[in-house]
Coordinates of C-alpha atoms in Angstrom, one line a residue:
M1 CA 9.6 0.7 7.3
K2 CA 8.5 2.3 10.6
N3 CA 7.0 0.0 13.2
S4 CA 3.2 -0.1 12.9
S5 CA 0.4 -2.3 14.1
L6 CA -0.5 -2.6 10.4
N7 CA 2.6 -4.7 9.9
K8 CA 0.5 -7.4 11.4
L9 CA -1.0 -7.7 7.9
F10 CA 2.3 -9.1 6.7
D11 CA 2.3 -11.8 9.4
L12 CA -1.2 -12.8 8.6
V13 CA -0.6 -12.9 4.8
A14 CA 2.5 -15.0 5.3
K15 CA 0.3 -17.8 6.7
Q16 CA -1.5 -18.3 3.5
P17 CA -0.7 -19.1 -0.1
R18 CA 0.9 -16.3 -2.0
R19 CA -1.7 -14.3 -4.0
R20 CA -1.5 -13.2 -7.6
L21 CA -1.8 -9.4 -8.2
V22 CA -2.5 -7.8 -11.6
V23 CA -1.8 -4.0 -11.9
A24 CA -3.8 -2.1 -14.5
N25 CA -1.4 0.2 -16.4
G26 CA 1.2 0.0 -13.7
T27 CA 3.7 2.1 -15.6
D28 CA 4.4 4.8 -13.0
Q29 CA 7.3 4.7 -10.5
H30 CA 5.1 4.8 -7.4
S31 CA 3.1 1.7 -8.4
L32 CA 6.2 -0.1 -9.5
E33 CA 8.0 0.7 -6.2
A34 CA 5.0 -0.5 -4.2
I35 CA 4.6 -3.8 -6.0
S36 CA 8.4 -4.4 -5.9
K37 CA 8.2 -4.1 -2.1
A38 CA 5.1 -6.3 -2.0
V39 CA 7.0 -9.0 -3.9
H40 CA 10.0 -8.5 -1.6
E41 CA 7.8 -9.0 1.4
G42 CA 6.5 -12.2 -0.1
L43 CA 2.9 -10.9 -0.2
V44 CA 2.2 -11.5 -3.9
T45 CA 3.4 -12.4 -7.4
V46 CA 2.7 -9.7 -9.9
M47 CA 1.6 -9.1 -13.5
V48 CA 1.7 -5.6 -14.8
T49 CA -0.2 -4.4 -17.9
G50 CA 0.9 -1.4 -19.8
N51 CA 3.6 -0.2 -22.2
E52 CA 6.5 -2.5 -21.7
N53 CA 9.2 0.0 -22.6
E54 CA 7.9 2.5 -20.1
I55 CA 7.6 -0.1 -17.4
I56 CA 11.2 -1.2 -18.0
R57 CA 12.5 2.3 -18.1
N58 CA 10.8 3.3 -14.8
C59 CA 12.0 0.1 -13.1
R60 CA 15.6 0.9 -14.1
L61 CA 15.2 4.5 -12.9
K62 CA 14.1 3.3 -9.5
G63 CA 16.6 0.4 -9.3
I64 CA 13.8 -2.2 -9.4
L65 CA 14.6 -5.6 -10.9
V66 CA 12.5 -5.9 -14.0
D67 CA 12.1 -9.7 -13.5
S68 CA 10.3 -9.1 -10.2
C69 CA 7.0 -8.9 -12.2
E70 CA 5.6 -10.3 -15.4
I71 CA 4.9 -7.6 -18.0
V72 CA 1.9 -7.8 -20.2
H73 CA 2.5 -5.3 -23.0
C74 CA -0.4 -3.0 -24.0
E75 CA -0.4 -0.1 -26.4
N76 CA -2.5 2.3 -24.3
D77 CA -4.2 2.6 -21.0
D78 CA -7.6 1.5 -22.3
E79 CA -6.1 -1.7 -23.5
A80 CA -4.1 -2.1 -20.2
V81 CA -7.1 -1.8 -17.9
A82 CA -9.2 -4.1 -20.1
K83 CA -6.5 -6.7 -20.1
A84 CA -6.0 -6.5 -16.4
V85 CA -9.8 -7.0 -15.8
Q86 CA -9.8 -9.9 -18.2
I87 CA -6.8 -11.5 -16.3
A88 CA -8.7 -11.2 -13.0
R89 CA -12.0 -12.3 -14.5
N90 CA -10.4 -15.4 -16.0
G91 CA -9.0 -16.5 -12.6
Q92 CA -5.4 -15.7 -13.4
A93 CA -5.2 -13.1 -10.6
D94 CA -6.6 -13.0 -7.1
I95 CA -6.3 -9.1 -6.7
I96 CA -6.5 -6.2 -9.1
M97 CA -4.9 -2.8 -8.5
K98 CA -5.3 0.5 -10.2
G99 CA -2.0 1.9 -11.7
L100 CA -1.6 5.1 -13.7
I101 CA -5.1 5.4 -14.9
S102 CA -8.1 7.6 -14.0
T103 CA -10.4 6.2 -11.4
D104 CA -13.4 6.7 -13.7
K105 CA -11.9 4.6 -16.5
F106 CA -10.7 1.9 -14.1
M107 CA -14.1 1.6 -12.4
R108 CA -16.0 1.6 -15.7
A109 CA -14.0 -1.5 -16.7
I110 CA -14.6 -3.1 -13.3
L111 CA -18.4 -2.4 -13.5
D112 CA -18.8 -3.5 -17.1
K113 CA -21.8 -5.9 -17.1
E114 CA -20.4 -8.1 -19.8
N115 CA -16.7 -8.2 -19.0
G116 CA -16.2 -6.7 -15.6
L117 CA -15.7 -7.9 -12.0
L118 CA -19.0 -7.0 -10.3
S119 CA -20.2 -9.9 -8.2
E120 CA -23.9 -10.7 -8.5
N121 CA -26.2 -9.2 -5.9
T122 CA -23.4 -7.4 -4.1
L123 CA -22.6 -3.8 -3.4
L124 CA -19.3 -2.1 -4.0
S125 CA -18.0 -0.3 -0.9
H126 CA -14.7 1.1 0.2
V127 CA -13.2 -0.2 3.4
A128 CA -10.2 1.7 4.9
L129 CA -8.1 0.3 7.7
I130 CA -6.5 3.2 9.6
K131 CA -4.1 3.2 12.5
I132 CA -4.1 6.6 14.1
P133 CA -1.2 7.1 16.5
T134 CA -3.5 8.6 19.2
Y135 CA -6.0 5.7 19.1
R136 CA -4.9 2.4 20.6
K137 CA -6.0 0.1 17.9
P138 CA -6.8 0.1 14.1
L139 CA -10.1 1.4 12.9
F140 CA -12.1 0.0 10.0
V141 CA -14.1 2.8 8.3
G142 CA -16.6 3.1 5.4
D143 CA -17.8 4.2 3.1
V144 CA -15.6 7.2 2.4
A145 CA -15.1 6.9 -1.4
I146 CA -17.8 5.2 -3.4
I147 CA -21.4 5.5 -2.2
P148 CA -22.6 9.1 -1.9
N149 CA -25.7 8.8 0.2
P150 CA -26.3 5.1 1.2
T151 CA -29.7 3.8 1.8
L152 CA -30.5 1.8 4.9
E153 CA -30.0 -1.5 3.0
Q154 CA -26.7 -0.2 1.6
K155 CA -25.6 0.7 5.1
K156 CA -26.3 -2.8 6.2
Q157 CA -24.1 -4.2 3.4
I158 CA -21.3 -1.6 4.2
T159 CA -21.5 -2.7 7.8
N160 CA -21.1 -6.4 6.7
N161 CA -18.1 -5.5 4.7
L162 CA -16.5 -3.6 7.6
I163 CA -17.1 -6.6 9.9
L164 CA -15.8 -9.1 7.4
V165 CA -12.5 -7.2 6.9
A166 CA -12.1 -6.7 10.7
K167 CA -12.6 -10.4 11.3
Y168 CA -10.0 -11.3 8.6
F169 CA -7.7 -9.0 10.5
G170 CA -8.2 -11.1 13.6
I171 CA -10.8 -9.2 15.6
E172 CA -13.2 -11.9 16.8
I173 CA -16.0 -9.7 18.0
P174 CA -15.8 -6.3 16.3
K175 CA -17.4 -3.3 17.9
V176 CA -19.3 -1.2 15.4
A177 CA -20.4 2.4 15.9
F178 CA -23.3 3.7 13.7
L179 CA -22.3 7.3 13.5
A180 CA -24.4 10.4 13.5
A181 CA -24.0 14.0 14.7
T182 CA -25.6 13.1 18.0
E183 CA -26.6 10.2 20.1
K184 CA -30.1 11.6 20.4
I185 CA -32.7 10.1 18.2
I186 CA -33.9 13.0 16.0
A187 CA -36.6 12.0 13.6
K188 CA -35.5 14.6 10.9
M189 CA -31.9 13.3 10.8
T190 CA -31.7 10.2 8.6
A191 CA -28.3 9.3 10.1
C192 CA -30.1 8.9 13.5
T193 CA -33.1 7.0 12.3
D194 CA -31.0 4.7 10.2
A195 CA -28.7 4.0 13.1
V196 CA -31.7 3.0 15.3
Q197 CA -32.8 0.6 12.6
L198 CA -29.3 -0.9 12.2
K199 CA -29.0 -1.4 15.9
Q200 CA -32.4 -3.2 15.8
M201 CA -31.1 -5.4 13.0
W202 CA -28.1 -6.3 15.3
E203 CA -30.4 -7.0 18.2
N204 CA -32.4 -9.3 15.8
G205 CA -29.2 -11.2 14.9
E206 CA -28.3 -9.5 11.6
F207 CA -24.7 -8.9 12.5
P208 CA -23.6 -12.1 14.5
N209 CA -20.6 -12.1 16.7
T210 CA -20.4 -8.3 16.9
I211 CA -21.3 -5.6 19.3
C212 CA -23.1 -2.7 17.5
D213 CA -24.6 0.5 18.8
G214 CA -25.9 3.8 17.6
P215 CA -26.6 6.5 16.9
M216 CA -23.5 8.0 18.4
A217 CA -21.3 10.9 17.6
L218 CA -17.6 10.2 16.6
D219 CA -16.3 11.5 20.0
L220 CA -18.4 9.0 21.9
A221 CA -17.2 6.1 19.6
V222 CA -13.5 6.7 20.1
D223 CA -13.2 8.5 23.4
K224 CA -14.4 7.0 26.7
K225 CA -13.9 10.3 28.6
S226 CA -16.3 12.0 26.3
A227 CA -18.9 9.2 26.7
D228 CA -18.5 9.4 30.5
I229 CA -18.9 13.2 30.6
K230 CA -22.1 13.0 28.4
G231 CA -23.4 10.0 30.4
F232 CA -23.5 7.8 27.3
V233 CA -23.3 4.2 28.4
S234 CA -22.4 1.6 25.7
P235 CA -19.9 -1.3 25.3
V236 CA -18.9 0.4 22.0
A237 CA -18.2 3.8 23.5
G238 CA -14.5 4.7 23.4
D239 CA -13.7 1.3 22.1
A240 CA -15.0 1.1 18.5
D241 CA -13.3 -1.1 15.9
C242 CA -15.6 -0.1 13.0
L243 CA -17.1 3.2 12.1
L244 CA -20.0 3.4 9.7
F245 CA -20.4 6.9 8.4
P246 CA -23.8 8.1 7.4
N247 CA -22.7 9.5 4.0
I248 CA -19.7 10.1 1.8
E249 CA -19.2 13.7 2.9
S250 CA -18.7 12.9 6.5
G251 CA -16.6 9.8 5.8
N252 CA -14.4 11.4 3.2
V253 CA -13.7 14.5 5.3
F254 CA -12.8 12.3 8.3
Y255 CA -10.5 10.2 6.1
K256 CA -8.7 13.1 4.5
A257 CA -8.4 15.1 7.8
V258 CA -6.9 12.1 9.5
S259 CA -4.6 11.5 6.5
K260 CA -3.3 15.0 6.5
F261 CA -3.1 15.8 10.2
C262 CA -2.5 12.6 12.0
E263 CA 0.2 10.7 10.1
P264 CA -1.7 7.4 10.2
D265 CA -0.9 4.1 8.5
I266 CA -3.6 3.3 6.0
A267 CA -4.7 0.4 3.9
A268 CA -7.8 0.5 1.7
I269 CA -9.6 -1.8 -0.7
V270 CA -12.9 -2.1 -2.5
M271 CA -15.2 -4.9 -1.5
G272 CA -18.0 -6.4 -3.7
T273 CA -15.9 -7.2 -6.7
S274 CA -15.2 -10.8 -7.6
V275 CA -11.6 -10.2 -6.5
P276 CA -10.4 -7.6 -4.0
T277 CA -9.6 -4.3 -5.6
V278 CA -6.9 -1.9 -4.6
L279 CA -8.2 1.6 -5.7
S280 CA -5.0 3.5 -5.1
S281 CA -4.7 7.2 -5.6
R282 CA -1.8 8.9 -7.3
S283 CA -1.3 10.8 -4.0
D284 CA -1.1 7.7 -1.9
S285 CA 2.3 7.0 -0.4
I286 CA 4.2 3.9 -1.4
Q287 CA 3.6 2.6 2.2
T288 CA -0.2 3.0 1.8
K289 CA -0.2 1.2 -1.5
L290 CA 1.9 -1.6 0.1
Y291 CA -0.4 -1.9 3.1
S292 CA -3.4 -1.9 0.7
I293 CA -1.9 -4.8 -1.3
A294 CA -1.3 -6.7 1.9
L295 CA -4.9 -6.1 3.0
A296 CA -6.2 -7.3 -0.4
A297 CA -4.0 -10.3 -0.2
L298 CA -5.4 -11.2 3.2
I299 CA -9.0 -11.0 1.9
G300 CA -8.2 -12.6 -1.5

């Protein structure tokens, strides 16, 4: 594996008890390779739900030791995801991960009011940890995948999730940028007015042991030269740890643009469930899945 500051995740996880991971319908080679590496790194022990014959066949095709995970046989993907959620709900797993199953089907099982994993009075939000080669430290960003147009209250909760994950990663006083298209306060732009209110919340002690500011454009948050040129003075400018995006369009475009053009290292989890959730995509690399498992193990 290439050297990366996200390898710090492995060191942090090594200091705590090994977590138990359950993979919902983890029959595909990509998922099996990732969890095999996670077991090898000492991050987790693993249960995999799904068709046993298919799991064994794909393990053998990739040279993976079948006994590196416990297989829970299920006849189909519906049964596999229901069983994985049940295992996590019953306290037999500390982390749940999506395998070869549609996100819609997986999330329906997670969000089921009777048998799912939704914590009471919490908000599901996606937190991505991204190390871009041209930025000197990792960035924690959200929400880029779940909440289309967050309300002010939801932005507050997303911010809390970003801060929580950053602190688990060892950042004692995270610097949070409330992003908008401009640093000017324009009344007709919700991103600007919400950012003002979020900053006021911080000034009133809502986000303790952090430094928060906004509204600010992305360039001001991550590039000190841009801030200096524009005369924008802020302790967050050019030094942000956390980026709160105003809506899913802006966050998702940033995430995918960075993913495709910048060769970053990425870990991503869903917060707000009773156990951390790895919502992996079929297009995610094995390394991204491995880092995501490590991040979930750190939080779990």
